[in-house]
Short mmCIF file of C-alpha atoms and ligand atoms in Angstrom, two decimals:
data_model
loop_
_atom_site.label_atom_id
_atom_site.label_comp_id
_atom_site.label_asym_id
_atom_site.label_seq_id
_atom_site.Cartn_x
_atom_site.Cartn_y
_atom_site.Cartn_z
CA UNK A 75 -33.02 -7.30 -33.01
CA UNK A 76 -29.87 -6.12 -30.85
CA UNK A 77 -26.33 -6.76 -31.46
CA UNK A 78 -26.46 -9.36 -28.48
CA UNK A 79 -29.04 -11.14 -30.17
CA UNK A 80 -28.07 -10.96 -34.03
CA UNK A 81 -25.03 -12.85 -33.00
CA UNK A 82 -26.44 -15.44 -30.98
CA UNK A 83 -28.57 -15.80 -33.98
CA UNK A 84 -26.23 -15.84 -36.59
CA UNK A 85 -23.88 -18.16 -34.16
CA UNK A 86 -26.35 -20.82 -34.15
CA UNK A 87 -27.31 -20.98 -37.87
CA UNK A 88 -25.08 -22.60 -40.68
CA UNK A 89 -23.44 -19.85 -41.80
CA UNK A 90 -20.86 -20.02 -38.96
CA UNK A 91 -21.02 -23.91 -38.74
CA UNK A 92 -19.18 -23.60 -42.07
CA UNK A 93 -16.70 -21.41 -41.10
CA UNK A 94 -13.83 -23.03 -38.67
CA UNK A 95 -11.61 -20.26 -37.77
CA UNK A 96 -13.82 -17.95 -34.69
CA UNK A 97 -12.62 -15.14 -35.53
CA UNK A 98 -14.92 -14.93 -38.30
CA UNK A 99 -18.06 -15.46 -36.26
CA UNK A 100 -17.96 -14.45 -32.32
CA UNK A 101 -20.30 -15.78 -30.83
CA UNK A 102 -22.13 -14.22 -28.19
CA UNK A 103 -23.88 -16.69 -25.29
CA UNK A 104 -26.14 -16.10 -22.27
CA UNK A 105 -26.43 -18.92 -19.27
CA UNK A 106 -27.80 -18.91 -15.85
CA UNK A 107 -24.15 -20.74 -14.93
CA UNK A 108 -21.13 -20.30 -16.29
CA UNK A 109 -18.42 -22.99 -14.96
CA UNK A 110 -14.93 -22.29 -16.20
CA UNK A 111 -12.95 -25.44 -16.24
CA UNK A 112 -13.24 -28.88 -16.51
CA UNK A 113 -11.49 -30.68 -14.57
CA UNK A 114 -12.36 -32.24 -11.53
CA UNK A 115 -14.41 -29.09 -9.73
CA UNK A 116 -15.65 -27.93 -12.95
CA UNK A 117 -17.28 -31.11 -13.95
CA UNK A 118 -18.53 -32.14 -10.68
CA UNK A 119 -20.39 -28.91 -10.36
CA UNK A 120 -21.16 -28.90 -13.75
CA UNK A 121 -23.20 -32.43 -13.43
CA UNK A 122 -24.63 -31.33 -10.16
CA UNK A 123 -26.44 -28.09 -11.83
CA UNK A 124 -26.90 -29.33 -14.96
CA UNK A 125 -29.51 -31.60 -13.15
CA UNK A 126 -30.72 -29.38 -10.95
CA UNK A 127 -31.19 -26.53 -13.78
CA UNK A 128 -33.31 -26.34 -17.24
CA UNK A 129 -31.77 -27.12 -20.07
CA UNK A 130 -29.50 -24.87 -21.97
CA UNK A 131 -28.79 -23.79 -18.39
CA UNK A 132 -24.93 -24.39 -17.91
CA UNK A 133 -21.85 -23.58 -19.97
CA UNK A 134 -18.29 -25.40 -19.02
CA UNK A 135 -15.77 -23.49 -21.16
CA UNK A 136 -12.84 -26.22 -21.01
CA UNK A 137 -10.50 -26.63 -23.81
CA UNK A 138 -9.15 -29.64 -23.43
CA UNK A 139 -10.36 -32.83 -25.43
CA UNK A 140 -8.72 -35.25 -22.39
CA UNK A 141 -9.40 -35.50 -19.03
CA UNK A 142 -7.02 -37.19 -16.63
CA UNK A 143 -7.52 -38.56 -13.26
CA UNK A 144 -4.39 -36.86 -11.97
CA UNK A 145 -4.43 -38.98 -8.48
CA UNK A 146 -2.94 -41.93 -10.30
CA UNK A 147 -0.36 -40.27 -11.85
CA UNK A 148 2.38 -41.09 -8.97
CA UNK A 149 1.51 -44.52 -9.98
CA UNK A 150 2.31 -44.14 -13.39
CA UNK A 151 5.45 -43.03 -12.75
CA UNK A 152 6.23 -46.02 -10.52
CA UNK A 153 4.99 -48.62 -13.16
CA UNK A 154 1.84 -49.67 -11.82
CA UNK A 155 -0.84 -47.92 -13.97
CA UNK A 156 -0.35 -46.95 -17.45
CA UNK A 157 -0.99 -42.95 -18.46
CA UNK A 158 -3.54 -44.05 -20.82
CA UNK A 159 -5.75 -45.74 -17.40
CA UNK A 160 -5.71 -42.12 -15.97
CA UNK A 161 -7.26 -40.44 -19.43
CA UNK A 162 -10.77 -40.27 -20.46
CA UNK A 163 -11.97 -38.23 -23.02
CA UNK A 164 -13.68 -34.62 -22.08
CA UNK A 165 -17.15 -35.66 -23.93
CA UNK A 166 -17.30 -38.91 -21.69
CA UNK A 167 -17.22 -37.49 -18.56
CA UNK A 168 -18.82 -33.26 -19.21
CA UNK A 169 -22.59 -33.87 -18.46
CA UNK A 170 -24.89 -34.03 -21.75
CA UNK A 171 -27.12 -31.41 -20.86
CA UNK A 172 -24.80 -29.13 -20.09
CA UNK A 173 -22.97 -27.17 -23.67
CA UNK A 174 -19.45 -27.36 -23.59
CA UNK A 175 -17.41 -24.58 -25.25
CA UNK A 176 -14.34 -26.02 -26.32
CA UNK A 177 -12.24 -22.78 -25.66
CA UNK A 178 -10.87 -21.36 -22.86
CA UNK A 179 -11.58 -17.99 -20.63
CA UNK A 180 -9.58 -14.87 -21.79
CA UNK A 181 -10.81 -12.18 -19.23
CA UNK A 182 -13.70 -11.85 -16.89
CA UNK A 183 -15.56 -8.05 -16.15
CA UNK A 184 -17.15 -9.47 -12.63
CA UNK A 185 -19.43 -6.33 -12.57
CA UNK A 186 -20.73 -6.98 -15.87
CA UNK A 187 -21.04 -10.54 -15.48
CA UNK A 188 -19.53 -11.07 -19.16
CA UNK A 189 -16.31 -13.47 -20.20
CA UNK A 190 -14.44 -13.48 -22.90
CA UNK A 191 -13.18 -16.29 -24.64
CA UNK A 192 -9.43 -17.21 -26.41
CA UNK A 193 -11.42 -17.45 -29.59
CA UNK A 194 -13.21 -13.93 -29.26
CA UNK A 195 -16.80 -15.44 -28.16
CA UNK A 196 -18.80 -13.87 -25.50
CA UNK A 197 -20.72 -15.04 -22.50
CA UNK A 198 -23.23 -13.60 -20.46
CA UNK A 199 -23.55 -15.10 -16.87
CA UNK A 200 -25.87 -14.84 -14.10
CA UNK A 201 -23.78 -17.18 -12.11
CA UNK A 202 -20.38 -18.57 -12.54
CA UNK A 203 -18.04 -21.03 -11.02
CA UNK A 204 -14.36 -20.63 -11.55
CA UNK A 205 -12.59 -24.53 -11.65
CA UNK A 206 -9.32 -23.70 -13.19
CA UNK A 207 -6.92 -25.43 -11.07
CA UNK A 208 -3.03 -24.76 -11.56
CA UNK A 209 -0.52 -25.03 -13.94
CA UNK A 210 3.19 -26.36 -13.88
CA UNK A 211 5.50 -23.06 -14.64
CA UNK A 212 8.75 -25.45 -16.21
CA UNK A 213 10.12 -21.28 -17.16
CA UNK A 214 10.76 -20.79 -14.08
CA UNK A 215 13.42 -23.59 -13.92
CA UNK A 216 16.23 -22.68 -16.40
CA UNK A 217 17.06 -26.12 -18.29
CA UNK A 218 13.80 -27.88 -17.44
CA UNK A 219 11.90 -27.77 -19.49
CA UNK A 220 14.94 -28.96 -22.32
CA UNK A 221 15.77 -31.57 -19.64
CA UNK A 222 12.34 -33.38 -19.43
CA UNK A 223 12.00 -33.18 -23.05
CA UNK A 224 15.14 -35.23 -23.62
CA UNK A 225 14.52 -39.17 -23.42
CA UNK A 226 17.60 -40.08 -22.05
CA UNK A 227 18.37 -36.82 -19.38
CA UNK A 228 17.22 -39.04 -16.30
CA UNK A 229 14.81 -35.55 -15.80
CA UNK A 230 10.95 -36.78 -15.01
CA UNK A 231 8.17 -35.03 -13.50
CA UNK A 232 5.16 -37.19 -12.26
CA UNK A 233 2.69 -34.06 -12.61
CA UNK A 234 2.70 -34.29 -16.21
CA UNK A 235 0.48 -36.94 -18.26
CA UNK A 236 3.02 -35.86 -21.30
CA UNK A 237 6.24 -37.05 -18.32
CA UNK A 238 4.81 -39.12 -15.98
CA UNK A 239 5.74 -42.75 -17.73
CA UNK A 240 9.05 -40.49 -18.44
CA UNK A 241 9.26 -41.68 -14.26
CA UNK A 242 8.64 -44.99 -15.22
CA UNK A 243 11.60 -45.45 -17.39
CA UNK A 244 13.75 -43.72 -15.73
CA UNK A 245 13.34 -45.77 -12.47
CA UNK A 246 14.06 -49.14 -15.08
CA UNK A 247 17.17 -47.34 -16.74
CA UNK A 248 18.61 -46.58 -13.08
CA UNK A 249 21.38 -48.40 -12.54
CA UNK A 250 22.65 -46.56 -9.51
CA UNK A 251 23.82 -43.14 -8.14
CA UNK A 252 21.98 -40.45 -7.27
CA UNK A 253 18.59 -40.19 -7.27
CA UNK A 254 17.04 -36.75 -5.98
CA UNK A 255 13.62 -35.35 -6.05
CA UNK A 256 12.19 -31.98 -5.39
CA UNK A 257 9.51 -29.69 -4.04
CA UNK A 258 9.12 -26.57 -5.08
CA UNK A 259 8.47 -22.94 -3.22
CA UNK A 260 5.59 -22.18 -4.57
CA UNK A 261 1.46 -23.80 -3.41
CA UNK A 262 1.43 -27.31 -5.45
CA UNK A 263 -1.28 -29.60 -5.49
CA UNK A 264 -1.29 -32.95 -3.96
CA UNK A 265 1.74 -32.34 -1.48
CA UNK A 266 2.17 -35.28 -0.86
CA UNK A 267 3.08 -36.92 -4.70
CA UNK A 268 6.98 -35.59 -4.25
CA UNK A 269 7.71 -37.58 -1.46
CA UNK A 270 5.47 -40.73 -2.91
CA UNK A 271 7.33 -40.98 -5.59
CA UNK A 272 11.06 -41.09 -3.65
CA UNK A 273 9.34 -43.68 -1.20
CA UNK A 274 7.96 -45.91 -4.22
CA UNK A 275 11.60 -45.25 -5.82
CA UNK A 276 13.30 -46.53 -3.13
CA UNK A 277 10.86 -49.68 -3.15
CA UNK A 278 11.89 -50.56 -6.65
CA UNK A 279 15.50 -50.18 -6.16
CA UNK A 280 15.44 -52.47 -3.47
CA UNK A 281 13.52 -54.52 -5.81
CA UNK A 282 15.79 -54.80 -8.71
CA UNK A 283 18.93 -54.88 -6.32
CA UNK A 284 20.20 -51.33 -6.78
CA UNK A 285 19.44 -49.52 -3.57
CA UNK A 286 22.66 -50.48 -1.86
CA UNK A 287 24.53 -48.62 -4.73
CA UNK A 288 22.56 -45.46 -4.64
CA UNK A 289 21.85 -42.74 -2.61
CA UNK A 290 18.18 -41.12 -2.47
CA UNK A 291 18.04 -37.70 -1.40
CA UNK A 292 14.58 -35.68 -0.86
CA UNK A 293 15.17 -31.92 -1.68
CA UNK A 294 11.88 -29.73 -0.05
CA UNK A 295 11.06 -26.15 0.66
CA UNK A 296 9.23 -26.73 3.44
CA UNK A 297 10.81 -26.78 7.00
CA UNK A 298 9.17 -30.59 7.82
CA UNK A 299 7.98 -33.54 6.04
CA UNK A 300 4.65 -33.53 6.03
CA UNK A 301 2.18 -30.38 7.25
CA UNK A 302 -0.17 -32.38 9.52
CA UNK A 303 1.85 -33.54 12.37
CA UNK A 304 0.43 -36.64 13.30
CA UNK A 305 1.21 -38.03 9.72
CA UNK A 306 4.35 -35.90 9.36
CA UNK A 307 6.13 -38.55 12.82
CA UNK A 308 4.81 -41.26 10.71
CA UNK A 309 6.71 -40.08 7.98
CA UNK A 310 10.37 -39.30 9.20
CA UNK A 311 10.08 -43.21 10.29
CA UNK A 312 9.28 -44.42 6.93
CA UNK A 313 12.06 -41.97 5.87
CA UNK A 314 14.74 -43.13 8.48
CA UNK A 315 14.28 -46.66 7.68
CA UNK A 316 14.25 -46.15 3.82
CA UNK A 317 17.50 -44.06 4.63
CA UNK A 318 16.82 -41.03 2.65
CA UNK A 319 18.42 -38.36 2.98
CA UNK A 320 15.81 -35.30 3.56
CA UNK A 321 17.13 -31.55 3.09
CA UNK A 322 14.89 -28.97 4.26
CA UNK A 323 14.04 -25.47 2.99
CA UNK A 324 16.30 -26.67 -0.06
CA UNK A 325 14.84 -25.49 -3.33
CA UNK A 326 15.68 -26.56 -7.18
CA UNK A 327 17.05 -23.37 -9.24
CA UNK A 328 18.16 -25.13 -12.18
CA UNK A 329 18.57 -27.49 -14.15
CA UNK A 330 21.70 -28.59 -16.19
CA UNK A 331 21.45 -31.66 -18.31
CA UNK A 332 24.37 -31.13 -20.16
CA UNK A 333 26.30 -32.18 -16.66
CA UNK A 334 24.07 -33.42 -15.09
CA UNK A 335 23.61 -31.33 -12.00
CA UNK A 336 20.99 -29.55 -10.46
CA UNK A 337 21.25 -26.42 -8.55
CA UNK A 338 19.55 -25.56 -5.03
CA UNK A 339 19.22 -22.67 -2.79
CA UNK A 340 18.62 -21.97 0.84
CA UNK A 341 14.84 -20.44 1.38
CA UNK A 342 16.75 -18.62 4.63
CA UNK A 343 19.26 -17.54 2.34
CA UNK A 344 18.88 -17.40 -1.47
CA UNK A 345 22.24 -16.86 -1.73
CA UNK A 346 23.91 -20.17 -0.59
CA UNK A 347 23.40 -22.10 -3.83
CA UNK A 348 24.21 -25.87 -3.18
CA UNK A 349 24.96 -28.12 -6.80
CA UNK A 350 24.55 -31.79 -6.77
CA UNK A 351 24.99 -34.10 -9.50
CA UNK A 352 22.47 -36.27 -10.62
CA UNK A 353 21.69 -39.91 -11.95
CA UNK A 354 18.10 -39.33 -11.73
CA UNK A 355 16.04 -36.23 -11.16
CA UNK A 356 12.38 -36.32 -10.39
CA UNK A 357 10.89 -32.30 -10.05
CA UNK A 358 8.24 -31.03 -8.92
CA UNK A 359 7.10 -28.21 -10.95
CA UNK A 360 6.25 -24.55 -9.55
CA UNK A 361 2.90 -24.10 -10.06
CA UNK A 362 0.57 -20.87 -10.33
CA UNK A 363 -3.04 -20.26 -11.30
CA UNK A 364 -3.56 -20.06 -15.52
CA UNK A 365 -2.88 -16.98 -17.04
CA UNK A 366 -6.77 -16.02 -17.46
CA UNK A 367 -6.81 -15.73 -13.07
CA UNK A 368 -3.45 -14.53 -13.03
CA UNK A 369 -5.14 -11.28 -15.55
CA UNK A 370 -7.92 -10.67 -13.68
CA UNK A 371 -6.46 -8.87 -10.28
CA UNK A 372 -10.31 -7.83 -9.58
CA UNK A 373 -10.90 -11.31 -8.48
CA UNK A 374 -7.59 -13.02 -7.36
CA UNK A 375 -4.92 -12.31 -4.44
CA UNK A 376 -1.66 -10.95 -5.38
CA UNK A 377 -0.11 -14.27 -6.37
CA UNK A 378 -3.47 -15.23 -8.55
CA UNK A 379 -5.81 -17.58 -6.61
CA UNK A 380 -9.36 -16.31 -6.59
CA UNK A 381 -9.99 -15.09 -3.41
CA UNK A 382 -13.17 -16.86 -1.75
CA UNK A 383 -14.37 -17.10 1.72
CA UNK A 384 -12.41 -20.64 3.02
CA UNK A 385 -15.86 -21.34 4.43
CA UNK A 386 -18.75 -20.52 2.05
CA UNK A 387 -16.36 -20.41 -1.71
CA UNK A 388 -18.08 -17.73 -2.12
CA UNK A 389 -16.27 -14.63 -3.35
CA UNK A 390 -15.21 -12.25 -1.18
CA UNK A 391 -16.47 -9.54 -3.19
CA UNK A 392 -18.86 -10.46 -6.10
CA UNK A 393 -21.49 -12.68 -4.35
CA UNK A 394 -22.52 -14.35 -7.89
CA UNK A 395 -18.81 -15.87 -8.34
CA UNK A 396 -17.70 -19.13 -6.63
CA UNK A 397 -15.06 -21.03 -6.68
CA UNK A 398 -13.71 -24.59 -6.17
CA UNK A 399 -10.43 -26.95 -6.36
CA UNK A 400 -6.96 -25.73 -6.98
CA UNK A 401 -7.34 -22.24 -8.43
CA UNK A 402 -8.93 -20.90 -4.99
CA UNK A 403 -7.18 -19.21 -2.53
CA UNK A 404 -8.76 -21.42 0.32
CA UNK A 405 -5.70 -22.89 2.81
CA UNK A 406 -6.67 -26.44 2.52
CA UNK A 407 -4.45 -28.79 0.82
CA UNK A 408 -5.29 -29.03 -3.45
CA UNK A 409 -6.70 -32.63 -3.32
CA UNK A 410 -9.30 -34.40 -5.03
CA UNK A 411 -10.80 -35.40 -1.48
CA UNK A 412 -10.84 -31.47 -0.86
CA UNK A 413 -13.03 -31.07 -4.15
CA UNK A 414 -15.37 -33.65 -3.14
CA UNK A 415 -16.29 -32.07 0.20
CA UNK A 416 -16.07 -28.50 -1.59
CA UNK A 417 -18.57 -29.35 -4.51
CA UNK A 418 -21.23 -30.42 -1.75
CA UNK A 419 -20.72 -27.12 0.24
CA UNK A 420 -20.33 -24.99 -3.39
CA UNK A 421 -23.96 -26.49 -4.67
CA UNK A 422 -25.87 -25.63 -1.68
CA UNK A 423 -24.39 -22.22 -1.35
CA UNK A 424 -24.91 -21.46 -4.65
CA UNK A 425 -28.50 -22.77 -4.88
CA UNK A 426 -29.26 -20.53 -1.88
CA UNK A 427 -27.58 -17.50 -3.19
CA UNK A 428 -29.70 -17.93 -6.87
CA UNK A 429 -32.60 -17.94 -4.35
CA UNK A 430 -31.48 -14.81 -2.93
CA UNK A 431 -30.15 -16.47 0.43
CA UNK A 432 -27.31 -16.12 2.51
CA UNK A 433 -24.81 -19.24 2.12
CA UNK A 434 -25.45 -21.72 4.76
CA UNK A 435 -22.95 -24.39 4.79
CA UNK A 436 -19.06 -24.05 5.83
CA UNK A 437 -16.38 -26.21 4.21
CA UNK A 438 -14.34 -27.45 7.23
CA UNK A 439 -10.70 -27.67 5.02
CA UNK A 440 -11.13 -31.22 4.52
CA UNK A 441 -8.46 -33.00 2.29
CA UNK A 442 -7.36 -36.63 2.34
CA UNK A 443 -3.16 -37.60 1.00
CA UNK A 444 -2.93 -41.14 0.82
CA UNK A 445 0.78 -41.18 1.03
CA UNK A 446 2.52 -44.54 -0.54
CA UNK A 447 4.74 -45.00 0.97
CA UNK A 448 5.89 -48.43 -0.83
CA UNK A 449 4.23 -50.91 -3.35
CA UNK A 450 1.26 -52.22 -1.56
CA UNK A 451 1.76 -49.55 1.64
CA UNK A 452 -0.43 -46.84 2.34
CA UNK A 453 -0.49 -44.23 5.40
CA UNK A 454 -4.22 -42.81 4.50
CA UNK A 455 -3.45 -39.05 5.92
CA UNK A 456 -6.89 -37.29 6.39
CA UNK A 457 -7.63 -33.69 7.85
CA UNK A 458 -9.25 -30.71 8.39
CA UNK A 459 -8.36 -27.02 8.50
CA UNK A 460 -5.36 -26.02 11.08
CA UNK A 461 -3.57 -29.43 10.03
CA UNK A 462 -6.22 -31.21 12.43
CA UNK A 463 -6.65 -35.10 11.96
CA UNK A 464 -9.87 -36.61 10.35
CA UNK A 465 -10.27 -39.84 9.74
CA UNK A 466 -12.79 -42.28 8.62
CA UNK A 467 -11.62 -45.93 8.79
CA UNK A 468 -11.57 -47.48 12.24
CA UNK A 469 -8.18 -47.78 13.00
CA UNK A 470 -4.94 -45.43 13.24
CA UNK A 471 -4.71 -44.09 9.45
CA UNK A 472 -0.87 -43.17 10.63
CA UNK A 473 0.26 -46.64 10.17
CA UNK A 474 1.20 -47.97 7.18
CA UNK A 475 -1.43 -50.20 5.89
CA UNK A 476 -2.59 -52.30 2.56
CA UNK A 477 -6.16 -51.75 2.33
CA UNK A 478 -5.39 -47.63 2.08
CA UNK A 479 -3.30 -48.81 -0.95
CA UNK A 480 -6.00 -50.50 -2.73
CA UNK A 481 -8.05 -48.00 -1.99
CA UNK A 482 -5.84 -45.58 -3.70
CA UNK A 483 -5.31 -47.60 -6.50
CA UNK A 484 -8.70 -49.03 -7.21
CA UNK A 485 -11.18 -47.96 -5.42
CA UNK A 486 -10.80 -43.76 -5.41
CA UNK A 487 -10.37 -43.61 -9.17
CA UNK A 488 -13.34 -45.91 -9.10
CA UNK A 489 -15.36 -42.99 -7.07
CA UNK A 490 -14.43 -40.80 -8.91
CA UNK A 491 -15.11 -41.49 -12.74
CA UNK A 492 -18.60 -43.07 -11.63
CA UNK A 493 -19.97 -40.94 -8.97
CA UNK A 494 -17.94 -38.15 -8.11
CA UNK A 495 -17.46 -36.45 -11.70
CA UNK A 496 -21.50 -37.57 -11.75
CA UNK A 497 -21.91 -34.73 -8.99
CA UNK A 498 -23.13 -38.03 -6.45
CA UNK A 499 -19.80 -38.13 -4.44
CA UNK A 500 -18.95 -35.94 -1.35
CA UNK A 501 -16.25 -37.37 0.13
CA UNK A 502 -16.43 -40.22 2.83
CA UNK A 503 -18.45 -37.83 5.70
CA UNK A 504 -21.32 -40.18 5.45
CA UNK A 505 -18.88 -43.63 5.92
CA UNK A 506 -17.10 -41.89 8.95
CA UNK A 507 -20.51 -41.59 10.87
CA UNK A 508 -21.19 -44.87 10.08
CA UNK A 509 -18.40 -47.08 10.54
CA UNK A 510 -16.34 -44.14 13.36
CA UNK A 511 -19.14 -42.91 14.84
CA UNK A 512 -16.97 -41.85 17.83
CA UNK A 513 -14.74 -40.08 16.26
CA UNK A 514 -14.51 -36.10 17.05
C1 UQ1 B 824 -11.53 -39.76 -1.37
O1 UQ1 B 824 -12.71 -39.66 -1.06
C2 UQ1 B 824 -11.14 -39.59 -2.74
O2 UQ1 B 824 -12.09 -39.30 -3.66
C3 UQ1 B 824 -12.39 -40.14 -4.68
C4 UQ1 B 824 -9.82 -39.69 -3.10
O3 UQ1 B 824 -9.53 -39.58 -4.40
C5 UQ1 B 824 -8.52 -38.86 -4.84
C6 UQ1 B 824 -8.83 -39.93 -2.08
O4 UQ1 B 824 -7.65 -40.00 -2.41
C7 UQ1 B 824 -9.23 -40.10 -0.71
C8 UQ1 B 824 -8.17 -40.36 0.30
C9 UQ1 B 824 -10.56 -40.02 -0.36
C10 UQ1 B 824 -11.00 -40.23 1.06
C11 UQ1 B 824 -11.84 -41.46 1.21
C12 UQ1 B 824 -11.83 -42.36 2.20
C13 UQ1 B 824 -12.76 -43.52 2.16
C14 UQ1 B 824 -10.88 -42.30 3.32
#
């Protein structure tokens, strides 16, 4: 018997059962497909392949023991859902005949096929799917991270399940002031939640007869509101009438609860640092790929998102790794929509490649933002690659409109926990050719 094999032997039998701490027995595992992470990609592909594959096929390595469906988390923070509606547990939704590995991915040798785990295991792969999304980076905010861990700074983030009800309270403890939220310079996913959350601020100030004694100002790095334009001349409307106050390429540097201010600088000139107090503060996070991608330069870009072909997810360089969701370095914007589409095009690729084929199908960039932009308003933004419009209701998505905020509220999450994380959800494709037949 081999090394390889005395392991996996001794791993399965009660001797290492009785022992909790790893280090004591690594652990070394063999699968047709490993998926690394389990959030939203990671399951979806997981479910798909674990049905499609023997058992004992599949491995998701996913430490965490909660799952959250982050989509709902801007309305957490505005006091419509509760955190707890957003969480289900990580054995409800993982499919049963896959084995999760509660542990997470240390490094990857692509040419060997083998992973390492944080607890010193080993897995063998003939395939493997990389579904790690991205991670808030609070460090690189001086005073954040102390801010949004003190109750009473007025600091929230809605990106957080551990913050987002922090939102909540701090829009009911608002009496007035300033109230400024941020976007950050780095990728982010959902771009749309920063400017939600101001427009669903704004909604309840009005509501509980503060708005005419504050001032709401919208801090983003980007140069315009919104990257699709179409959605983006919606937007500045909704903006103009809500009277925000929108500064462009202005990005948060720091935080300082102590006096309450925050500081910003100019993206066109780093140096021209502008500080504004603060009643309220809602950030959005920087954000970068988990330390595991941002190890392995093999596979990644220089900032740390895998780099597969925006077309096939295949990787550009090791044919048996794809990818899918947030960690990728695809330029489509980091939705759950986009995952939907991407796990369709991901399991036929991948099928064809274990079948020694080419990959046939092309994701087209699809991503969907339905952007609240009050309580019970909805402008349902759906595109393509290039920023192009896509839409699949029969009427102008730009306009504001209450059935895209039900959707977003009750029937997406809806999708999602019952057929999407199920691997039996693709995104609306087959609606659109139904119901807009017409449409390019
Ligand atoms: C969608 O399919 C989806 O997946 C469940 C979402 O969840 C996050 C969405 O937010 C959106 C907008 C879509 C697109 C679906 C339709 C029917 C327009």
């Amino acid at each position: 018997m081999n090394t390889a094999r005395l392991l996996s032997f001794v791993s399965s039998s009660n001797v290492c059962r009785n022992f909790s701490s790893s280090s004591i027995c690594n652990a070394n595992y063999s699968c047709k497909l490993l998926v690394v992470g389990g959030g939203s990609g990671g399951c979806t592909v997981a479910a798909k392949f674990a049905r499609r594959l023997n058992k004992d096929s599949v491995i998701i390595l996913e430490p965490s023991n909660d799952h959250y469906y982050q989509p709902l988390f801007t309305l957490v923070g505005a006091g419509v859902k509760r955190v707890s509606d957003t969480r289900r547990s990580a054995q409800s939704v993982l499919p049963k005949a896959a084995k999760w590995l509660r542990d997470s991915a240390e490094t990857i040798n692509a040419k060997a096929n083998v992973v390492t785990t944080k607890d010193g295991h080993v897995i063998n792969y003939e395939y493997i799917v990389i579904a790690v999304g991205l991670k808030s980076d609070y460090n690189k905010i001086p005073g954040l991270t102390e801010a949004l861990n003190d109750t009473s700074s007025g600091v929230s983030t809605i990106y957080a399940p551990e913050y987002c009800e922090k939102t909540w309270s701090d829009l009911q403890t608002f009496k007035g002031g300033e109230a400024i939220f941020t976007y950050p310079e780095t990728l982010i996913k959902c771009p749309g939640a920063p400017q939600k959350i101001a427009y669903l601020a704004e909604s309840y100030f009005t509501k509980t007869n503060v708005r005419s004694k504050s001032n709401i100002t919208y801090n983003t790095c980007l140069p315009v509101i919104f990257g699709v334009k179409k959605y983006a001349d919606a937007l500045l409307k909704v903006v103009e009438r809500k009277k925000i106050n929108v500064n462009y390429k202005t990005v948060l540097k720091e935080v300082k609860p102590d006096r309450r201010e925050a500081v910003f600088y100019n993206t066109d000139d780093k140096t021209k640092e502008t500080t504004m107090q603060y009643n309220m503060l809602h950030v959005t996070p920087p954000m970068k790929t988990p330390d595991f991608l941002q190890r392995s330069s093999d596979i990644v870009d220089p900032n740390g998102y895998l780099t597969v072909n925006k077309y096939t997810l295949q990787h550009d360089k090791y044919p048996n790794v794809y990818g899918i969701g947030d960690c990728t370095n695809t330029p489509n914007s980091k939705t759950a929509a986009a995952i939907a589409k991407q796990c369709y095009v991901l399991e036929h690729n991948l099928l064809g490649t274990m079948q020694k084929d080419e990959p046939k199908l092309k994701y087209d960039g699809y991503g969907a933002c339905p952007l609240l932009t009050a309580y019970g308003k909805c402008i349902l933004a759906e595109f393509i690659y290039d920023g192009i419009p896509h839409e699949t209701l029969p009427f102008d998505q730009a306009r504001e409109s209450a059935l895209a905020y039900y959707m977003k509220k009750d029937l997406f999450p809806f999708l999602y926990w019952n057929l999407m994380l199920k691997g039996r959800y693709h995104g609306p494709e087959f609606v659109r050719k139904i119901i807009n037949p017409l449409a390019k």
